[in-house]
Short mmCIF file of C-alpha atoms in Angstrom, two decimals:
data_model
loop_
_atom_site.label_atom_id
_atom_site.label_comp_id
_atom_site.label_asym_id
_atom_site.label_seq_id
_atom_site.Cartn_x
_atom_site.Cartn_y
_atom_site.Cartn_z
CA MET A 9 35.87 -42.11 16.63
CA SER A 10 38.47 -41.34 19.28
CA ASP A 11 37.94 -42.35 22.88
CA ILE A 12 37.63 -38.68 23.86
CA ALA A 13 35.06 -38.02 21.16
CA SER A 14 32.89 -40.94 22.21
CA ARG A 15 33.00 -39.92 25.89
CA VAL A 16 32.12 -36.32 24.95
CA LYS A 17 29.26 -37.59 22.87
CA ALA A 18 27.94 -39.76 25.71
CA ILE A 19 27.92 -36.76 28.08
CA ILE A 20 26.04 -34.63 25.56
CA VAL A 21 23.46 -37.34 24.92
CA ASP A 22 22.92 -37.75 28.66
CA LYS A 23 22.79 -34.08 29.63
CA LEU A 24 20.85 -32.69 26.67
CA GLY A 25 18.60 -35.67 26.17
CA VAL A 26 19.28 -35.72 22.43
CA ASP A 27 19.63 -38.61 20.00
CA GLU A 28 23.15 -39.92 19.41
CA ASN A 29 22.82 -39.34 15.66
CA GLU A 30 22.34 -35.61 16.23
CA VAL A 31 25.65 -35.25 18.05
CA VAL A 32 27.82 -34.64 14.98
CA THR A 33 31.14 -32.75 14.95
CA GLU A 34 29.73 -29.49 13.65
CA ALA A 35 26.57 -29.51 15.84
CA SER A 36 26.18 -26.38 17.98
CA PHE A 37 25.04 -26.96 21.57
CA THR A 38 22.60 -24.06 21.49
CA ASN A 39 21.52 -23.86 17.84
CA ASP A 40 21.31 -27.56 17.00
CA LEU A 41 21.06 -29.50 20.25
CA GLY A 42 18.60 -27.31 22.19
CA ALA A 43 20.93 -26.30 25.04
CA ASP A 44 20.28 -23.10 26.98
CA SER A 45 22.85 -21.07 28.92
CA LEU A 46 22.58 -23.27 32.02
CA ASP A 47 22.94 -26.45 29.96
CA THR A 48 26.18 -25.22 28.41
CA VAL A 49 27.64 -24.43 31.83
CA GLU A 50 26.66 -27.90 33.00
CA LEU A 51 28.26 -29.51 29.93
CA ILE A 52 31.56 -27.75 30.55
CA MET A 53 31.48 -28.90 34.18
CA GLU A 54 30.83 -32.47 33.11
CA PHE A 55 33.74 -32.33 30.66
CA GLU A 56 35.99 -31.06 33.46
CA LYS A 57 34.91 -33.89 35.73
CA GLU A 58 35.09 -36.65 33.11
CA PHE A 59 38.55 -35.68 31.84
CA ASP A 60 39.96 -34.24 35.08
CA ILE A 61 40.81 -30.89 33.51
CA GLN A 62 40.04 -27.24 34.26
CA ILE A 63 38.38 -25.17 31.57
CA PRO A 64 38.66 -21.44 32.42
CA ASP A 65 35.55 -19.35 31.70
CA ASP A 66 37.23 -17.38 28.88
CA GLN A 67 38.10 -20.66 27.15
CA ALA A 68 34.67 -22.18 27.82
CA GLU A 69 33.09 -19.33 25.86
CA ASN A 70 34.82 -20.65 22.72
CA ILE A 71 33.44 -24.16 23.08
CA ALA A 72 30.14 -23.99 21.24
CA THR A 73 30.13 -27.16 19.14
CA VAL A 74 30.80 -30.85 19.64
CA GLY A 75 33.98 -30.61 17.56
CA GLN A 76 35.27 -27.62 19.51
CA ALA A 77 34.79 -29.52 22.75
CA VAL A 78 36.65 -32.58 21.48
CA SER A 79 39.58 -30.50 20.14
CA TYR A 80 39.83 -28.49 23.34
CA ILE A 81 39.91 -31.61 25.51
CA GLU A 82 42.41 -33.35 23.21
CA GLY A 83 44.66 -30.29 23.50
CA ALA A 84 44.29 -30.10 27.28
CA LYS A 85 45.12 -33.74 27.98
CA MET B 29 -17.07 -3.82 45.10
CA GLU B 30 -18.82 -7.14 44.99
CA LEU B 31 -16.57 -10.16 45.41
CA LYS B 32 -16.66 -12.84 42.72
CA ARG B 33 -17.65 -16.38 43.60
CA VAL B 34 -14.95 -19.06 43.32
CA VAL B 35 -15.45 -22.72 42.48
CA VAL B 36 -13.33 -25.86 42.17
CA THR B 37 -13.29 -27.21 38.61
CA GLY B 38 -10.35 -29.61 38.55
CA LEU B 39 -8.39 -31.90 40.86
CA GLY B 40 -5.07 -33.72 40.69
CA ALA B 41 -3.22 -35.84 43.25
CA LEU B 42 0.04 -37.72 43.56
CA THR B 43 0.04 -39.20 47.05
CA PRO B 44 1.60 -42.04 49.04
CA ILE B 45 -1.70 -43.95 48.78
CA GLY B 46 -2.60 -43.25 45.16
CA ASN B 47 -1.04 -41.60 42.11
CA THR B 48 -4.26 -40.19 40.64
CA ILE B 49 -7.45 -38.70 42.06
CA ASP B 50 -9.34 -41.98 41.53
CA GLU B 51 -6.63 -44.09 43.19
CA TYR B 52 -6.36 -41.60 46.04
CA TRP B 53 -10.09 -41.63 46.74
CA ASP B 54 -10.28 -45.41 46.54
CA ALA B 55 -7.45 -45.74 49.08
CA LEU B 56 -8.98 -43.08 51.35
CA ILE B 57 -12.35 -44.75 51.75
CA ASN B 58 -10.74 -48.16 52.15
CA GLY B 59 -8.46 -46.99 54.95
CA LYS B 60 -5.17 -47.76 53.23
CA SER B 61 -1.88 -46.75 54.87
CA GLY B 62 0.94 -45.35 52.73
CA ALA B 63 3.69 -46.03 55.27
CA ALA B 64 6.61 -48.40 54.67
CA ARG B 65 10.37 -48.60 55.17
CA VAL B 66 12.18 -45.74 53.43
CA THR B 67 13.50 -46.64 49.97
CA HIS B 68 14.89 -43.26 48.86
CA PHE B 69 18.00 -43.80 51.02
CA ASP B 70 19.27 -46.33 53.55
CA PRO B 71 17.49 -45.39 56.80
CA GLU B 72 19.24 -47.99 58.97
CA LYS B 73 20.96 -45.49 61.26
CA PHE B 74 17.94 -43.18 61.54
CA LYS B 75 15.65 -43.20 64.56
CA THR B 76 12.70 -43.35 62.17
CA LYS B 77 13.18 -45.82 59.32
CA PHE B 78 9.83 -45.44 57.56
CA ALA B 79 7.83 -42.80 55.74
CA CYS B 80 4.91 -42.41 53.34
CA GLU B 81 6.71 -42.33 50.00
CA ILE B 82 5.27 -42.05 46.51
CA LYS B 83 5.15 -45.52 44.97
CA ASN B 84 5.31 -46.99 41.46
CA PHE B 85 6.23 -43.60 40.04
CA GLU B 86 8.50 -43.26 37.03
CA VAL B 87 8.88 -39.56 36.31
CA THR B 88 9.74 -40.09 32.64
CA ASP B 89 6.25 -41.55 32.12
CA PHE B 90 5.05 -37.98 32.65
CA ILE B 91 7.88 -35.54 31.97
CA ASP B 92 10.52 -35.53 29.23
CA ARG B 93 13.79 -36.87 30.65
CA LYS B 94 15.78 -33.71 30.05
CA LEU B 95 13.13 -31.52 31.68
CA ALA B 96 12.72 -33.95 34.58
CA LYS B 97 16.45 -33.71 35.34
CA ARG B 98 16.06 -29.96 35.69
CA MET B 99 13.48 -30.43 38.42
CA ASP B 100 13.74 -31.45 42.05
CA LYS B 101 11.17 -34.09 43.02
CA PHE B 102 8.92 -31.46 44.60
CA SER B 103 8.67 -29.75 41.19
CA GLN B 104 8.13 -33.03 39.36
CA TYR B 105 5.29 -33.94 41.75
CA ALA B 106 3.78 -30.46 41.28
CA MET B 107 3.84 -30.83 37.50
CA VAL B 108 2.28 -34.30 37.48
CA ALA B 109 -0.57 -33.34 39.85
CA SER B 110 -1.19 -30.08 37.97
CA ASP B 111 -1.31 -31.88 34.63
CA GLU B 112 -4.03 -34.15 36.02
CA ALA B 113 -6.00 -31.24 37.48
CA ILE B 114 -5.78 -29.14 34.30
CA ALA B 115 -6.90 -32.11 32.18
CA ASP B 116 -9.71 -32.80 34.65
CA SER B 117 -10.92 -29.18 34.40
CA LYS B 118 -11.22 -29.52 30.60
CA LEU B 119 -10.05 -25.93 30.36
CA ASP B 120 -9.71 -24.99 26.68
CA LEU B 121 -6.05 -23.99 26.63
CA ASP B 122 -6.38 -22.30 23.24
CA ALA B 123 -9.43 -20.24 24.17
CA VAL B 124 -8.62 -19.17 27.74
CA ASN B 125 -7.10 -15.72 28.32
CA LYS B 126 -3.72 -16.83 29.67
CA LEU B 127 -2.98 -13.38 31.07
CA ARG B 128 -5.78 -14.09 33.55
CA VAL B 129 -4.64 -17.60 34.54
CA GLY B 130 -2.20 -17.82 37.45
CA VAL B 131 -0.34 -20.47 39.40
CA ILE B 132 -0.17 -19.95 43.16
CA TRP B 133 1.60 -22.91 44.75
CA GLY B 134 2.55 -24.00 48.26
CA ALA B 135 5.74 -25.71 49.44
CA GLY B 136 7.02 -25.82 52.98
CA ILE B 137 10.63 -26.48 52.06
CA GLY B 138 11.20 -26.88 48.31
CA GLY B 139 14.11 -28.72 46.75
CA LEU B 140 15.66 -30.17 49.88
CA GLU B 141 17.21 -33.17 48.12
CA THR B 142 18.83 -30.92 45.51
CA PHE B 143 20.27 -28.71 48.26
CA GLN B 144 21.51 -31.73 50.19
CA GLU B 145 23.16 -33.39 47.18
CA GLU B 146 24.94 -30.23 46.04
CA VAL B 147 26.28 -29.44 49.49
CA LEU B 148 27.38 -33.05 50.05
CA ASN B 149 29.14 -32.94 46.71
CA PHE B 150 30.98 -29.78 47.73
CA ALA B 151 31.90 -31.26 51.10
CA ALA B 152 33.35 -34.35 49.42
CA GLY B 153 35.67 -32.25 47.24
CA ASP B 154 38.82 -30.25 47.92
CA GLY B 155 37.02 -26.99 48.66
CA THR B 156 36.80 -25.87 45.04
CA PRO B 157 33.21 -24.78 44.46
CA ARG B 158 31.81 -26.82 41.60
CA PHE B 159 28.10 -26.29 42.00
CA ASN B 160 25.75 -27.37 39.24
CA PRO B 161 24.20 -24.43 37.37
CA PHE B 162 20.77 -25.94 37.99
CA PHE B 163 21.31 -26.10 41.77
CA ILE B 164 19.59 -22.83 42.67
CA PRO B 165 16.82 -22.88 40.04
CA LYS B 166 15.97 -26.49 40.94
CA MET B 167 15.90 -25.87 44.67
CA ILE B 168 13.98 -22.63 45.15
CA ALA B 169 10.43 -23.16 46.37
CA ASP B 170 8.90 -20.89 43.72
CA ILE B 171 10.24 -22.90 40.79
CA ALA B 172 7.33 -25.38 40.86
CA PRO B 173 4.73 -22.80 39.73
CA GLY B 174 7.38 -21.29 37.46
CA ASN B 175 7.73 -24.61 35.63
CA ILE B 176 3.94 -25.01 35.36
CA SER B 177 3.56 -21.54 33.83
CA ILE B 178 6.38 -22.25 31.36
CA LYS B 179 4.72 -25.46 30.23
CA TYR B 180 1.24 -23.98 29.80
CA GLY B 181 1.95 -20.32 29.07
CA PHE B 182 -0.11 -19.08 32.03
CA MET B 183 0.94 -15.45 32.47
CA GLY B 184 -1.08 -14.44 35.54
CA PRO B 185 0.24 -14.20 39.14
CA ASN B 186 2.87 -16.83 39.82
CA TYR B 187 4.50 -17.56 43.18
CA THR B 188 4.83 -19.96 46.09
CA THR B 189 3.60 -19.40 49.63
CA VAL B 190 5.80 -20.74 52.43
CA SER B 191 4.26 -21.37 55.85
CA ALA B 192 5.57 -24.86 56.65
CA CYS B 193 2.70 -27.33 56.87
CA ALA B 194 0.10 -24.62 56.20
CA SER B 195 1.75 -23.62 52.89
CA SER B 196 -0.78 -25.02 50.44
CA ALA B 197 -3.74 -23.77 52.49
CA ASN B 198 -2.11 -20.34 52.28
CA SER B 199 -1.74 -20.73 48.53
CA MET B 200 -5.39 -21.71 48.12
CA ILE B 201 -6.52 -18.73 50.15
CA ASP B 202 -4.36 -16.39 48.07
CA ALA B 203 -5.82 -17.97 44.93
CA LEU B 204 -9.34 -17.60 46.32
CA ASN B 205 -8.86 -13.93 47.12
CA THR B 206 -7.16 -13.17 43.81
CA ILE B 207 -10.16 -14.54 41.91
CA ARG B 208 -12.64 -12.95 44.31
CA LEU B 209 -11.10 -9.55 43.55
CA GLY B 210 -11.52 -10.12 39.82
CA THR B 211 -7.79 -10.19 39.01
CA CYS B 212 -7.82 -13.70 37.53
CA ASP B 213 -10.34 -16.09 35.95
CA VAL B 214 -8.51 -19.31 36.80
CA ILE B 215 -5.72 -20.22 39.22
CA ILE B 216 -3.87 -23.52 39.47
CA THR B 217 -3.22 -23.90 43.17
CA GLY B 218 -2.14 -26.61 45.58
CA GLY B 219 1.17 -27.73 46.98
CA SER B 220 3.96 -30.26 46.81
CA GLU B 221 6.73 -31.55 49.01
CA ALA B 222 9.58 -34.06 48.72
CA ALA B 223 11.37 -34.06 52.06
CA VAL B 224 11.88 -37.81 52.51
CA THR B 225 15.63 -37.30 52.33
CA ILE B 226 18.46 -37.75 54.81
CA ALA B 227 18.29 -34.07 55.73
CA GLY B 228 14.51 -34.08 56.09
CA MET B 229 14.26 -37.27 58.12
CA GLY B 230 17.32 -36.41 60.19
CA GLY B 231 16.05 -32.91 60.89
CA PHE B 232 12.56 -33.92 61.95
CA ASN B 233 13.95 -36.79 64.03
CA ALA B 234 16.17 -34.34 65.87
CA MET B 235 13.05 -32.40 66.84
CA HIS B 236 11.45 -35.57 68.25
CA ALA B 237 8.51 -34.76 65.99
CA MET B 238 8.20 -38.07 64.14
CA SER B 239 6.87 -41.46 65.15
CA THR B 240 9.51 -44.11 65.82
CA ARG B 241 7.14 -47.09 65.58
CA ASN B 242 9.62 -48.94 63.36
CA ASP B 243 8.17 -52.37 64.11
CA ASP B 244 4.80 -51.44 62.60
CA PRO B 245 4.99 -48.47 60.21
CA GLN B 246 1.46 -48.89 58.83
CA THR B 247 -0.10 -48.18 62.22
CA ALA B 248 2.34 -45.42 63.21
CA SER B 249 0.19 -42.51 62.05
CA ARG B 250 -2.62 -42.78 64.58
CA PRO B 251 -4.18 -39.39 65.21
CA PHE B 252 -6.27 -39.16 68.40
CA ASP B 253 -5.14 -42.60 69.65
CA ALA B 254 -3.76 -42.56 73.20
CA ASN B 255 -0.50 -44.18 72.04
CA ARG B 256 0.32 -41.81 69.19
CA ASP B 257 3.99 -40.85 69.17
CA GLY B 258 4.50 -38.32 66.41
CA PHE B 259 3.82 -37.72 62.74
CA VAL B 260 4.84 -39.86 59.77
CA LEU B 261 6.62 -37.97 57.02
CA GLY B 262 4.92 -38.07 53.63
CA GLU B 263 5.62 -36.68 50.17
CA GLY B 264 3.65 -35.84 47.05
CA ALA B 265 1.40 -33.17 45.62
CA GLY B 266 -2.18 -32.01 45.34
CA ALA B 267 -3.45 -29.62 42.66
CA ILE B 268 -6.75 -27.75 42.63
CA ILE B 269 -8.16 -25.62 39.82
CA LEU B 270 -10.00 -22.62 41.23
CA GLU B 271 -12.16 -20.69 38.81
CA GLU B 272 -14.44 -17.68 38.86
CA TYR B 273 -18.00 -19.03 39.00
CA GLU B 274 -19.41 -17.24 35.94
CA HIS B 275 -16.32 -18.19 33.93
CA ALA B 276 -16.81 -21.85 34.88
CA LYS B 277 -20.56 -21.71 34.17
CA ALA B 278 -20.05 -20.06 30.78
CA ARG B 279 -17.85 -22.91 29.57
CA GLY B 280 -20.04 -25.60 31.10
CA ALA B 281 -17.35 -26.79 33.49
CA LYS B 282 -17.90 -29.57 36.01
CA ILE B 283 -18.06 -27.88 39.42
CA TYR B 284 -16.99 -29.88 42.47
CA ALA B 285 -17.67 -27.28 45.15
CA GLU B 286 -17.56 -23.60 45.96
CA VAL B 287 -14.69 -22.22 48.03
CA VAL B 288 -16.51 -19.93 50.40
CA GLY B 289 -13.87 -18.75 52.81
CA GLY B 290 -10.33 -18.76 54.08
CA GLY B 291 -8.97 -17.99 57.52
CA LEU B 292 -5.45 -17.17 58.66
CA SER B 293 -3.95 -16.63 62.10
CA SER B 294 -0.80 -17.09 64.13
CA ASP B 295 -0.25 -18.66 67.55
CA ALA B 296 2.41 -16.05 68.39
CA TYR B 297 3.68 -18.53 70.97
CA HIS B 298 6.49 -20.99 70.09
CA MET B 299 8.59 -22.02 67.07
CA THR B 300 7.26 -25.57 66.96
CA ALA B 301 4.94 -26.33 69.90
CA PRO B 302 1.21 -25.69 69.54
CA HIS B 303 -0.38 -23.30 72.03
CA PRO B 304 -1.82 -25.54 74.78
CA ASP B 305 -5.17 -23.74 74.68
CA GLY B 306 -5.18 -23.60 70.90
CA ILE B 307 -5.92 -19.87 70.86
CA GLY B 308 -4.56 -19.40 67.34
CA VAL B 309 -6.51 -22.42 66.13
CA VAL B 310 -9.73 -21.09 67.67
CA ALA B 311 -9.06 -17.76 65.99
CA VAL B 312 -8.43 -19.27 62.56
CA MET B 313 -11.63 -21.33 62.50
CA LYS B 314 -13.66 -18.35 63.72
CA ASN B 315 -12.24 -15.98 61.17
CA CYS B 316 -12.67 -18.55 58.41
CA LEU B 317 -16.38 -18.92 59.28
CA GLU B 318 -16.70 -15.14 59.36
CA ASN B 319 -14.92 -14.81 56.02
CA ALA B 320 -17.35 -17.34 54.54
CA GLY B 321 -20.40 -15.77 56.16
CA LEU B 322 -21.32 -19.10 57.74
CA ASN B 323 -22.33 -20.15 61.25
CA PRO B 324 -20.64 -22.96 63.21
CA GLU B 325 -23.86 -25.01 62.89
CA ASP B 326 -23.46 -25.02 59.08
CA VAL B 327 -20.32 -27.18 59.17
CA ASP B 328 -20.80 -30.95 58.60
CA HIS B 329 -17.23 -32.16 58.26
CA ILE B 330 -13.74 -31.10 59.38
CA ASN B 331 -10.56 -32.60 57.97
CA THR B 332 -8.25 -31.76 60.87
CA HIS B 333 -4.58 -30.99 60.87
CA GLY B 334 -4.42 -34.07 63.20
CA THR B 335 -0.79 -35.05 62.69
CA SER B 336 -0.68 -37.78 65.38
CA THR B 337 1.50 -35.78 67.75
CA PRO B 338 0.72 -35.95 71.48
CA LEU B 339 0.12 -32.22 72.00
CA GLY B 340 -1.21 -31.02 68.65
CA ASP B 341 -4.14 -33.42 68.30
CA VAL B 342 -5.62 -32.61 71.71
CA ALA B 343 -5.16 -28.85 71.31
CA GLU B 344 -6.95 -28.90 67.94
CA LEU B 345 -9.93 -30.90 69.22
CA LYS B 346 -10.26 -28.61 72.24
CA ALA B 347 -10.30 -25.66 69.85
CA ILE B 348 -13.00 -27.33 67.73
CA SER B 349 -15.13 -27.84 70.85
CA GLU B 350 -14.68 -24.20 71.77
CA VAL B 351 -15.58 -22.86 68.32
CA PHE B 352 -18.47 -25.23 67.58
CA GLY B 353 -19.86 -25.71 71.09
CA SER B 354 -22.59 -28.34 71.30
CA HIS B 355 -22.59 -28.69 67.49
CA ALA B 356 -19.05 -30.16 67.63
CA LYS B 357 -20.45 -33.65 68.33
CA ASN B 358 -22.55 -33.49 65.13
CA ILE B 359 -19.52 -32.92 62.92
CA ASN B 360 -17.72 -35.74 61.10
CA ILE B 361 -14.15 -35.03 62.15
CA ASN B 362 -11.29 -37.00 60.59
CA SER B 363 -7.57 -36.99 59.96
CA THR B 364 -6.58 -38.46 56.60
CA LYS B 365 -2.94 -38.11 57.70
CA SER B 366 -3.57 -41.48 59.38
CA MET B 367 -3.32 -42.87 55.83
CA THR B 368 -1.22 -40.43 53.80
CA GLY B 369 1.24 -39.38 56.47
CA HIS B 370 2.11 -35.70 56.75
CA LEU B 371 2.86 -34.12 53.38
CA LEU B 372 4.04 -30.86 55.01
CA GLY B 373 3.52 -28.08 52.46
CA ALA B 374 1.25 -30.31 50.37
CA ALA B 375 -0.98 -31.31 53.31
CA GLY B 376 -3.53 -28.52 52.92
CA ALA B 377 -4.00 -29.35 49.24
CA ILE B 378 -4.41 -33.13 49.49
CA GLU B 379 -6.63 -32.82 52.56
CA SER B 380 -8.82 -30.20 50.91
CA ILE B 381 -9.13 -32.59 47.98
CA ALA B 382 -10.17 -35.33 50.43
CA SER B 383 -12.86 -33.00 51.82
CA ILE B 384 -14.09 -32.00 48.37
CA LEU B 385 -14.32 -35.67 47.33
CA ALA B 386 -16.05 -36.54 50.62
CA MET B 387 -18.64 -33.88 49.78
CA GLN B 388 -19.02 -35.16 46.22
CA HIS B 389 -19.44 -38.81 47.23
CA GLY B 390 -21.28 -38.31 50.54
CA ILE B 391 -18.66 -40.43 52.33
CA VAL B 392 -16.19 -39.30 55.01
CA PRO B 393 -12.84 -41.17 54.87
CA PRO B 394 -11.79 -42.69 58.18
CA THR B 395 -9.14 -41.85 60.77
CA ILE B 396 -7.42 -45.24 60.73
CA ASN B 397 -5.26 -46.97 63.36
CA HIS B 398 -7.37 -46.01 66.35
CA GLU B 399 -7.04 -48.58 69.15
CA THR B 400 -6.96 -46.86 72.53
CA VAL B 401 -9.13 -44.01 73.75
CA ASP B 402 -7.25 -40.91 74.85
CA GLU B 403 -8.87 -39.66 78.03
CA ASN B 404 -7.95 -36.08 77.15
CA ILE B 405 -10.30 -36.20 74.16
CA ASP B 406 -14.03 -35.53 74.46
CA PRO B 407 -15.68 -38.97 73.85
CA GLU B 408 -18.72 -37.28 72.31
CA LEU B 409 -16.74 -36.14 69.26
CA ASN B 410 -17.20 -38.24 66.11
CA LEU B 411 -13.63 -38.76 64.90
CA THR B 412 -14.73 -41.11 62.05
CA LEU B 413 -12.60 -43.83 63.58
CA ASN B 414 -11.32 -46.76 61.51
CA LYS B 415 -14.21 -46.96 59.01
CA ALA B 416 -15.55 -44.51 56.45
CA GLN B 417 -18.96 -43.05 57.27
CA LYS B 418 -21.77 -42.01 54.97
CA ARG B 419 -22.62 -38.38 55.44
CA ASP B 420 -24.42 -35.79 53.38
CA ILE B 421 -21.99 -32.87 53.50
CA LYS B 422 -23.02 -29.35 52.59
CA VAL B 423 -20.08 -27.56 54.21
CA ALA B 424 -16.58 -28.95 54.83
CA MET B 425 -13.65 -27.36 56.62
CA SER B 426 -9.96 -28.17 56.21
CA ASN B 427 -7.44 -27.17 58.89
CA THR B 428 -3.66 -26.94 58.53
CA PHE B 429 -1.08 -25.55 60.93
CA GLY B 430 2.63 -25.01 60.42
CA PHE B 431 5.81 -24.77 62.47
CA GLY B 432 6.18 -21.11 63.23
CA GLY B 433 2.63 -20.99 64.60
CA HIS B 434 0.95 -20.46 61.21
CA ASN B 435 -2.70 -21.52 61.08
CA ALA B 436 -4.81 -21.72 57.93
CA CYS B 437 -8.36 -22.89 57.41
CA VAL B 438 -10.45 -23.25 54.24
CA LEU B 439 -14.21 -23.77 53.85
CA PHE B 440 -15.85 -25.56 50.92
CA LYS B 441 -19.58 -25.60 50.22
CA LYS B 442 -21.70 -27.75 47.97
CA LEU B 443 -22.96 -25.59 45.14
CA ASP B 444 -26.67 -24.75 45.61
#
């Protein structure tokens, strides 16, 4: 697993209180990992902080799964 | 329309001197102080370096970690105390009509730590607002009952009353009247506060409201003592299940006491100072007695507001003498704030619980730390100094007053 992927995973485990094994590439924050609308906003903010990037709201709307988050961050770095 | 009778069928407490009702009562009758050096932050530069904090409390023992992170401490405390009270009431959560169960809570401030942390975080940045999405819903004072209703599915009235240190007496009185009017069968009421934070301590210190007895924190809260120098900040929660009498009887519930009246008034005088003649305090005790249909001579015990401030304690005792006349000397008066510190919006709840337990056990908890007689206090009054006293209590009164001049008073009666 890439460094980015493992850091993303750690944030998700911490913020959503889910088991590491559940945080697979195709897992959806809301459908699979129990996030609500406020959780997803918080996740995006944590990604921005961790990776020192800005994720505009219209882009954030397209980040719904673990894999989408990792690809977005990899592209933004 | 005939008013319904309202009884207490469950209790829960998370206090600086005990994390359950049993621990709380044990500490109360043994005169234990909850004061110690502040651990929530480094108090070194603060005028007051001690408080009555909750101890040995790990929130994840009670609340799922993810949920706990969505709550300010004042909400966490509310949930833990309410869980205990609901379990104690043995309410059948599957059978009860949840549309007729409400949560009416009290908090003087709400999520102060959450507010402080978010604003500090903003101030430390470059001006770009990066507030956490949970900031507002964690902080607002009404979120504590909101969280309780979400957990249990209680769909009746749900809100928080805010009247500083009278908040949870206000909430109890609202709960009492809501059940009296037949709108609800059961209401989870009480209050919580978590203001032992840099903003809370700094703010109260700036008002010169808190004791600065840093060399001996455990004796700092000394209501009615000549050398008292201000209140000691406390934190925690008290939860009380109020239930319509016939509803409680029908399910064979344990009944602690009947809530027979509530009184409310305002000093209409000053933002923070008590009226020197205690006119608002006289009014609140009189209208509480009237609301309960009781005479002054019926009252056996008063848990005072008694915060250990120079002005407030004397004004309250003068008011008691005025309302109760020659009967005042027959009343067991105490201030359990000598042990718990001042829990602000949770004070009315935990002190009402102390009164209810005093009635149940026939023991009045002491006003600890009394050393020197204050010549401004009538020596004939029984302030239950330093040691618990046995007393058969039929009627108990609990007083709470808040900055802003809010006065609230509640009367409990042993069930006939």
